[in-house]
GROMACS .gro file of C-alpha atoms in nm:
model
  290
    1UNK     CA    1   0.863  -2.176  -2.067
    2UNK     CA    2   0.563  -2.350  -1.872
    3UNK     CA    3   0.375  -2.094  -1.694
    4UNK     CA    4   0.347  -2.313  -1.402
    5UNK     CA    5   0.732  -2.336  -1.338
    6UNK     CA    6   0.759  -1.941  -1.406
    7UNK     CA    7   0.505  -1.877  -1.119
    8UNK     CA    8   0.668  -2.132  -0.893
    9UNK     CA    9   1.032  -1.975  -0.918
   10UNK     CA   10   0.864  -1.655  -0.852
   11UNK     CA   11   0.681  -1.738  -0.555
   12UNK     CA   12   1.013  -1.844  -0.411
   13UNK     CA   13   1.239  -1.561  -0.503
   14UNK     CA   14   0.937  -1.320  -0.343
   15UNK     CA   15   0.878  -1.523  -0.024
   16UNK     CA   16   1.259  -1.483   0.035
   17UNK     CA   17   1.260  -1.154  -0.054
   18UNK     CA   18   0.922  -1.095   0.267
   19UNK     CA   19   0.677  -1.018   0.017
   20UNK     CA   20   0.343  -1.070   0.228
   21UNK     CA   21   0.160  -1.202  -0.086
   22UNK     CA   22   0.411  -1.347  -0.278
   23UNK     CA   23   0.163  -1.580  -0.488
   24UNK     CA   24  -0.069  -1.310  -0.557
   25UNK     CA   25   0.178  -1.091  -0.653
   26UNK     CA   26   0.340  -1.357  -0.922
   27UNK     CA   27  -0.012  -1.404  -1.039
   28UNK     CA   28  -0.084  -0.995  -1.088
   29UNK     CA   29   0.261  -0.932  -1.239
   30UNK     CA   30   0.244  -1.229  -1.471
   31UNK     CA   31  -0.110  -1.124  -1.605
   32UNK     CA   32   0.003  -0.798  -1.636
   33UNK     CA   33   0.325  -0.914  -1.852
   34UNK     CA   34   0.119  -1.091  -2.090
   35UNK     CA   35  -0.196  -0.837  -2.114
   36UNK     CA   36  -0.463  -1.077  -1.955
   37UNK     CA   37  -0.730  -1.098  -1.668
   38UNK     CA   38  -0.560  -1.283  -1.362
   39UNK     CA   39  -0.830  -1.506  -1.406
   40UNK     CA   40  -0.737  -1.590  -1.757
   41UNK     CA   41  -0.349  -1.694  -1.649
   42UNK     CA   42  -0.489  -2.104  -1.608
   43UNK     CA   43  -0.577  -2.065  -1.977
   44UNK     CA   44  -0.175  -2.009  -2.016
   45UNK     CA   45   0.028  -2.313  -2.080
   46UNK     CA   46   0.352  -2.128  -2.216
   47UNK     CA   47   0.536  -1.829  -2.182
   48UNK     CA   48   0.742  -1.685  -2.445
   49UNK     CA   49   1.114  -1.596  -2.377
   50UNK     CA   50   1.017  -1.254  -2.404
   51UNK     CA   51   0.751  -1.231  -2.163
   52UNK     CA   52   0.952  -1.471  -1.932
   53UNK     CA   53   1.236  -1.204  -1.898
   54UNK     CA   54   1.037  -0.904  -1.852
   55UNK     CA   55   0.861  -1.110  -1.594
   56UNK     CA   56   1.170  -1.245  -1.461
   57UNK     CA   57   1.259  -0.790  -1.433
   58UNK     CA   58   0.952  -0.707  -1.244
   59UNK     CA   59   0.966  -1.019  -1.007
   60UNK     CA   60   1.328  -0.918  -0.924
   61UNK     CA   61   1.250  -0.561  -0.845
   62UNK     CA   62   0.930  -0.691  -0.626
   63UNK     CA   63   1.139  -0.880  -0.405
   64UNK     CA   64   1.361  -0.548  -0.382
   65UNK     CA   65   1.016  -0.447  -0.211
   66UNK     CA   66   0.914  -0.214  -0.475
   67UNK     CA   67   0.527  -0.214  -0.447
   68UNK     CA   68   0.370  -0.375  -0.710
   69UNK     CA   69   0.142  -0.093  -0.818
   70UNK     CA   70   0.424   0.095  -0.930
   71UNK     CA   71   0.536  -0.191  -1.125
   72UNK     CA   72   0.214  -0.213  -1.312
   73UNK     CA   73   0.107   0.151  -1.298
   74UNK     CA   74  -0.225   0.073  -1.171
   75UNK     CA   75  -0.415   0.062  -0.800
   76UNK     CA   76  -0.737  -0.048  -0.803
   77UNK     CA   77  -0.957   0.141  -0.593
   78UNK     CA   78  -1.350   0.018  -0.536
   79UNK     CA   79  -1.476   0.058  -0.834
   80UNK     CA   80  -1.232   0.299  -1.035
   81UNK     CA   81  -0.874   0.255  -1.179
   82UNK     CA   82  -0.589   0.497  -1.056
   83UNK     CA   83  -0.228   0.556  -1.249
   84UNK     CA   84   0.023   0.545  -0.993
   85UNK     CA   85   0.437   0.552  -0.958
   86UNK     CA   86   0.667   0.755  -0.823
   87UNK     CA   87   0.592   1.091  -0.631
   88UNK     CA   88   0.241   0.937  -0.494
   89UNK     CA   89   0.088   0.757  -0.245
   90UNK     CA   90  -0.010   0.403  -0.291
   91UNK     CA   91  -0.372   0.400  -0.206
   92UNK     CA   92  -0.461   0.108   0.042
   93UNK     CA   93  -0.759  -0.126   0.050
   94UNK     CA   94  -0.864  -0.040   0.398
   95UNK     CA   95  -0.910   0.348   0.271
   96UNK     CA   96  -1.191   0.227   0.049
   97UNK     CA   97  -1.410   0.184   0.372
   98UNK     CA   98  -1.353   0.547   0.467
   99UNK     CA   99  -1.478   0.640   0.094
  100UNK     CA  100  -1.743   0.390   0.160
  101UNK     CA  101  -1.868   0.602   0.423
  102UNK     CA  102  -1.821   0.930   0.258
  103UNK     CA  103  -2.020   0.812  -0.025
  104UNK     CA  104  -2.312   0.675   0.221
  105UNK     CA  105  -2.313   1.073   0.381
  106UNK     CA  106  -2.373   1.188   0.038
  107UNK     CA  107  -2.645   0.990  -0.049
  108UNK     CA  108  -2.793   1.025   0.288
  109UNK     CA  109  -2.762   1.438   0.207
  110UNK     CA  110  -2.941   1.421  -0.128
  111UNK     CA  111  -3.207   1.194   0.005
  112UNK     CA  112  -3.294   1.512   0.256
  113UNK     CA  113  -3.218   1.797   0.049
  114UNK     CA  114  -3.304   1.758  -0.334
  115UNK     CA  115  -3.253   2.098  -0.387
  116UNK     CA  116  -2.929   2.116  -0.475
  117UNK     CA  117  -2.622   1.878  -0.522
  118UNK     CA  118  -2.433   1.773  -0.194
  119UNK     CA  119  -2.082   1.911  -0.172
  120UNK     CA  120  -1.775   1.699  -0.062
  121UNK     CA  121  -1.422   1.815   0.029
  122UNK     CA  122  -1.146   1.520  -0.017
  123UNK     CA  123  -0.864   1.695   0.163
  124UNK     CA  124  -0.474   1.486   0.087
  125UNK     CA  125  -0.644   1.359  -0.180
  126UNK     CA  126  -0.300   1.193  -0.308
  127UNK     CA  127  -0.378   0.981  -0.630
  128UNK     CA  128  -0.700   1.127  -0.603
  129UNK     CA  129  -0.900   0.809  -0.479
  130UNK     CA  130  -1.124   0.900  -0.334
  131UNK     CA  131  -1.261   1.164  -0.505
  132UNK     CA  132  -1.286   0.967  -0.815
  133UNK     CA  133  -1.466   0.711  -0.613
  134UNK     CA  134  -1.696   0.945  -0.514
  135UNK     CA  135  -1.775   1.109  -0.807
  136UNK     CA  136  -1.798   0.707  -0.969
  137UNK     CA  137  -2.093   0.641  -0.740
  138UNK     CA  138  -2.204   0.995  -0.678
  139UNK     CA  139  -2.221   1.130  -1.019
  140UNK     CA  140  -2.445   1.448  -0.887
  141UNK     CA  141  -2.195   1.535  -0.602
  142UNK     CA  142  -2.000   1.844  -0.606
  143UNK     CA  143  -1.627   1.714  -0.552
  144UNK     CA  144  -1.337   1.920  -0.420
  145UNK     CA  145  -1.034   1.749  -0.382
  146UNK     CA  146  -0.667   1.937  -0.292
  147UNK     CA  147  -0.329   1.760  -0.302
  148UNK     CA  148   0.016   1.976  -0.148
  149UNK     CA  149   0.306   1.748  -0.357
  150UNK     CA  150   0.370   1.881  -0.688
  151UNK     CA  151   0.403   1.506  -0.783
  152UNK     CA  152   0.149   1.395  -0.653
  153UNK     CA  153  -0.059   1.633  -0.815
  154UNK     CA  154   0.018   1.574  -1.123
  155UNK     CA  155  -0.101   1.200  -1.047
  156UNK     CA  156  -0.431   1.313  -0.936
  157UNK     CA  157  -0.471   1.545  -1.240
  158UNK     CA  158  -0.415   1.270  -1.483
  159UNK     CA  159  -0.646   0.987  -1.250
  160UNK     CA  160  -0.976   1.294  -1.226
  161UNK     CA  161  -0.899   1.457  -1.562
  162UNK     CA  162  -1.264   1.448  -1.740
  163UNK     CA  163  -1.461   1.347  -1.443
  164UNK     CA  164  -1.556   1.689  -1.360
  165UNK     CA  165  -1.349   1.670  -1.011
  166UNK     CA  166  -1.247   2.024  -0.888
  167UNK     CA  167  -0.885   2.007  -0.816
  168UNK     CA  168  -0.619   2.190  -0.636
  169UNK     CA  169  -0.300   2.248  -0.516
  170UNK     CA  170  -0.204   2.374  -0.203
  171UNK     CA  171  -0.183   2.318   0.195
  172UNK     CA  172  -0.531   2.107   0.288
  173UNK     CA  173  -0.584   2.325   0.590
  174UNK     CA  174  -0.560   2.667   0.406
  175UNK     CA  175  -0.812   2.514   0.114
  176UNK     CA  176  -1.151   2.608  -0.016
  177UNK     CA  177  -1.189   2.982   0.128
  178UNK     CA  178  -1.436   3.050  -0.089
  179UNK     CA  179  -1.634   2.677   0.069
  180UNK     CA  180  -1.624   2.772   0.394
  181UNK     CA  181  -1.980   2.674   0.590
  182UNK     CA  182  -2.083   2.517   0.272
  183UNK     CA  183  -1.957   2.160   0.241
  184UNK     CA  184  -2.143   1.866   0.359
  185UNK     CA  185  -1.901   1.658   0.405
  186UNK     CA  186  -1.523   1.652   0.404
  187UNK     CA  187  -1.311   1.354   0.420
  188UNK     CA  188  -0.967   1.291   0.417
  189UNK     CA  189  -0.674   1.078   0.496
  190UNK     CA  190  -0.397   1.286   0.623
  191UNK     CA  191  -0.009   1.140   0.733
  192UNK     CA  192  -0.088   1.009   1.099
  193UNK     CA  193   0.244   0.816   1.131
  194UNK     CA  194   0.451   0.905   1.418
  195UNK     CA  195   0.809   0.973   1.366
  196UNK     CA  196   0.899   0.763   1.613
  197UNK     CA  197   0.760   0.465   1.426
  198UNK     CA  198   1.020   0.495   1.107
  199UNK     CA  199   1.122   0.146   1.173
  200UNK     CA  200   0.810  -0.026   1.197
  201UNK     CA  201   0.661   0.091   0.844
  202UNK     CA  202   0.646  -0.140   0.563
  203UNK     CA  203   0.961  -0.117   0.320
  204UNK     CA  204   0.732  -0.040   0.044
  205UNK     CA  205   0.552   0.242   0.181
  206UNK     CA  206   0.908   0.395   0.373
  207UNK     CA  207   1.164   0.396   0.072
  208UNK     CA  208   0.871   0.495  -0.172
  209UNK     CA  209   0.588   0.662  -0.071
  210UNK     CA  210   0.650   1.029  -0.019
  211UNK     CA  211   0.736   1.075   0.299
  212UNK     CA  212   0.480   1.413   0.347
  213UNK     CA  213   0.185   1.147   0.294
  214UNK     CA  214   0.302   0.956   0.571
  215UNK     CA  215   0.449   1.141   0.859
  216UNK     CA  216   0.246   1.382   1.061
  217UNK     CA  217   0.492   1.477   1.420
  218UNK     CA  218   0.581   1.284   1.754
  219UNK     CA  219   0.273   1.148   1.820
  220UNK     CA  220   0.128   1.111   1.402
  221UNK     CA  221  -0.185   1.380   1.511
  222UNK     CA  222  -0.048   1.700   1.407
  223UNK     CA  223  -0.270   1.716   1.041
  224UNK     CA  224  -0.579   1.534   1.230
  225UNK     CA  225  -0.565   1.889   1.478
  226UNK     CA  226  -0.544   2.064   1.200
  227UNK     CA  227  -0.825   1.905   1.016
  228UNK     CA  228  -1.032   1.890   1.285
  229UNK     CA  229  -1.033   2.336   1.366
  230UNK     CA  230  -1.044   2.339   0.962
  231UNK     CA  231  -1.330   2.086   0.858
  232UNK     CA  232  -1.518   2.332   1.158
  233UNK     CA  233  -1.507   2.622   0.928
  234UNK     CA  234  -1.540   2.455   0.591
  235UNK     CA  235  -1.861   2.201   0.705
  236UNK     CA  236  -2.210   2.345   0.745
  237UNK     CA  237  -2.398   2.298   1.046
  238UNK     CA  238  -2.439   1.926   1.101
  239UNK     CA  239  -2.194   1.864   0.828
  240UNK     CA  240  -1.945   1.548   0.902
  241UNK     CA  241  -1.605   1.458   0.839
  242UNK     CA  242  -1.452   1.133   0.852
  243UNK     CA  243  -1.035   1.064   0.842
  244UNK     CA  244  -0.828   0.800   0.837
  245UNK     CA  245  -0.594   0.706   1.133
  246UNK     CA  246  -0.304   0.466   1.231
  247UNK     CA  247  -0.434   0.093   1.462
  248UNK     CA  248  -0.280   0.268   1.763
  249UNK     CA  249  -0.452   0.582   1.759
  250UNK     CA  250  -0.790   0.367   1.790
  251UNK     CA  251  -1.002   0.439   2.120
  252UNK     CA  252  -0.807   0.238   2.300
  253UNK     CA  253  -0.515   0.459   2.266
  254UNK     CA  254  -0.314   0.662   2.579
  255UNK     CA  255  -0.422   0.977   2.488
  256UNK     CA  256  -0.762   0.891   2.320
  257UNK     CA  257  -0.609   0.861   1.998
  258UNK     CA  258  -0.791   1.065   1.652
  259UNK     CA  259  -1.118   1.096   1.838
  260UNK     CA  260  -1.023   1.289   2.152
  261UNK     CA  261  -0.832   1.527   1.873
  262UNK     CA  262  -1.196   1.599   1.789
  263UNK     CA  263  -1.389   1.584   2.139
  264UNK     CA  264  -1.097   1.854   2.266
  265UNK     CA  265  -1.235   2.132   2.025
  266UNK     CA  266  -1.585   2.132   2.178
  267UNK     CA  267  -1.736   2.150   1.814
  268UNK     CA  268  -1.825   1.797   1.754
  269UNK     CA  269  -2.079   1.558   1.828
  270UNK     CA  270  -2.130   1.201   1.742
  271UNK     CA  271  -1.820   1.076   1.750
  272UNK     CA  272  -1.711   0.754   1.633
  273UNK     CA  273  -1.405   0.512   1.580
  274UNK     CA  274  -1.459   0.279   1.264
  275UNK     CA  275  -1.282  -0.058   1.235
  276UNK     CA  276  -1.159  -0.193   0.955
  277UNK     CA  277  -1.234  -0.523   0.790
  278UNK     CA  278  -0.942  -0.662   1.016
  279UNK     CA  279  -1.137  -0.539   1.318
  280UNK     CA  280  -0.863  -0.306   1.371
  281UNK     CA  281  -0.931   0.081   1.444
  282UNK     CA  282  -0.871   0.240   1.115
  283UNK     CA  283  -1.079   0.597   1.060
  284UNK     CA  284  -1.317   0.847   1.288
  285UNK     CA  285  -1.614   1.029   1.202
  286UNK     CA  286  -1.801   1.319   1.353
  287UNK     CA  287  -2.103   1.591   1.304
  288UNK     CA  288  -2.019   1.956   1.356
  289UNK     CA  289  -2.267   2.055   1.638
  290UNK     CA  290  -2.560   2.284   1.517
   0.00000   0.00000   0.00000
C-alpha cells in the first residue's frame, strides 16, 4: 500500500476520533511500525500488508484515545529515552522546563562549591524523568529519586537502572531521613489536579494515567503543602525546590495558587511562578531562608 494513502486514512480516522495531533501522531506510529526515523518516512513509497495492519491496530486504538507513548513504549524526555505503559505516568513536554531549571540549580551549586558533588531530591519521580535527565546532563550530581506506585516503580527501575540513580519506594513526604538538611535541591512534580476537575482532564491522561499521579484533594494543593513543610527539612540552608503545578493555580489564582502554599510557611524566600513555553503558569520555585 502507498504510504501516502496509509497516512491520509489515518489522519482522518484520528481527527474524528479528537486526537489533538492527529498528523503527527500517524507520522510517529507509522515510523515506529516500520523501525525508521520520522524523518526517514518520505523515503517510504510502500507499505507492506503486514506493516499496514499492525499500523492499521495502533491507529485504531489511538483514536480510542490511548496515548501514543504507550503504544510505542517510549516518551522522549530532553535528552533521554523513557519505557513507558501501563501503571505510569506519561511524562509531558512542559515538565522538561521544570528539569531545565533543576539542572541550571545544580550547575549553579557546583560552580560555588567544588568540594563535593551537589545533591538533588526528585520527589514523584514517576517514570523517573527527571532524574535521568538530571543525571544525563549532571553526570557528577548525587540523584535521589522516590516513586509511591508499585507500578510505577518498577518503570522507573527499568528507565535509571545503570545510571547510578538512587531509587526508592515509598510516600515522597516521609523520604530521605537520613538527607535531611543536606540536599541542594529538590524538585518534584506532585498530583495538583483538583477533584473537582475530573471532567475537564484529557481522556488520555483520565482513563490511563494512574489516578495517584494526578489527583491531589478539593482544591489539587494537598501534596504541594506537603512538599513545601518537607523540602524545609530535607534542603540545606538556601537550598531550593521547584514543583510543578496546574494553569489555574498560577499567581493569578483565588487563593494565590502553589506559591502562597509556600509564602504561608514563613520558610521561604524568593519566590517565583514560571511559565511555560505557552506562557501559561506551569511550576514555582523558592530558596529556604538562611
Amino acid at each position: 500500500m502507498k504510504r501516502r494513502e496509509l497516512l491520509a486514512a489515518a489522519i482522518a480516522e484520528l481527527e474524528a476520533g479528537g486526537v489533538a495531533s492527529p498528523a503527527v501522531d500517524a507520522d510517529l506510529l507509522l515510523a515506529h511500525v516500520l523501525d525508521v526515523p520520522r524523518g526517514n518516512l518520505l523515503l517510504v513509497d510502500t507499505v507492506s500488508p503486514e506493516a499496514a495492519a499492525d499500523f492499521a491496530s495502533l491507529v485504531e486504538r489511538r483514536a480510542r484515545r490511548e496515548p501514543l507513548q504507550h503504544l510505542t513504549g517510549v516518551a522522549h524526555f530532553r535528552y533521554v529515552d523513557l519505557g513507558v505503559g501501563p501503571g505510569v505516568f506519561v511524562p509531558r513536554p512542559e515538565t522538561e522546563l521544570l528539569a531545565g531549571w533543576a539542572i541550571d540549580a545544580l550547575v549553579a551549586v557546583r560552580a560555588e562549591r567544588a568540594s563535593r558533588p551537589p545533591v538533588v531530591l526528585d520527589l514523584c519521580t514517576g517514570s523517573g524523568a527527571i532524574a535521568k535527565a538530571i543525571k544525563d546532563e549532571v553526570p557528577e550530581a548525587e540523584v535521589h529519586a522516590v516513586e509511591l506506585s508499585e507500578e510505577a516503580h518498577r518503570w522507573a527501575e527499568r528507565n535509571l537502572e545503570g545510571t547510578g540513580v538512587d531509587l526508592r519506594q515509598g510516600d515522597a513526604f516521609d523520604a530521605f531521613d537520613d538527607l535531611l538538611g543536606q540536599v541542594d535541591v529538590v524538585v518534584c512534580n506532585p498530583p495538583y489536579i483538583p477533584l473537582e476537575a475530573w471532567e475537564s482532564v484529557a481522556q488520555e491522561a483520565r482513563d490511563h494515567d494512574p489516578h495517584l499521579a494526578l489527583f491531589s484533594g478539593d482544591d489539587g494543593l494537598d501534596a504541594m503543602r506537603r512538599l513545601a513543610d518537607r523540602a524545609a527539612l530535607l534542603l540545606r540552608p538556601g537550598g531550593v525546590v521547584g514543583a510543578e503545578h496546574a494553569d489555574e493555580q498560577g499567581p493569578g489564582a483565588s487563593n494565590g495558587g502553589a506559591a502562597a502554599v509556600f509564602a504561608a510557611t514563613g520558610r521561604w524566600t524568593e519566590i517565583r511562578d514560571h511559565d511555560d513555553l505557552a506562557g501559561r503558569p506551569r511550576f514555582v520555585t523558592a530558596r529556604l531562608a538562611r
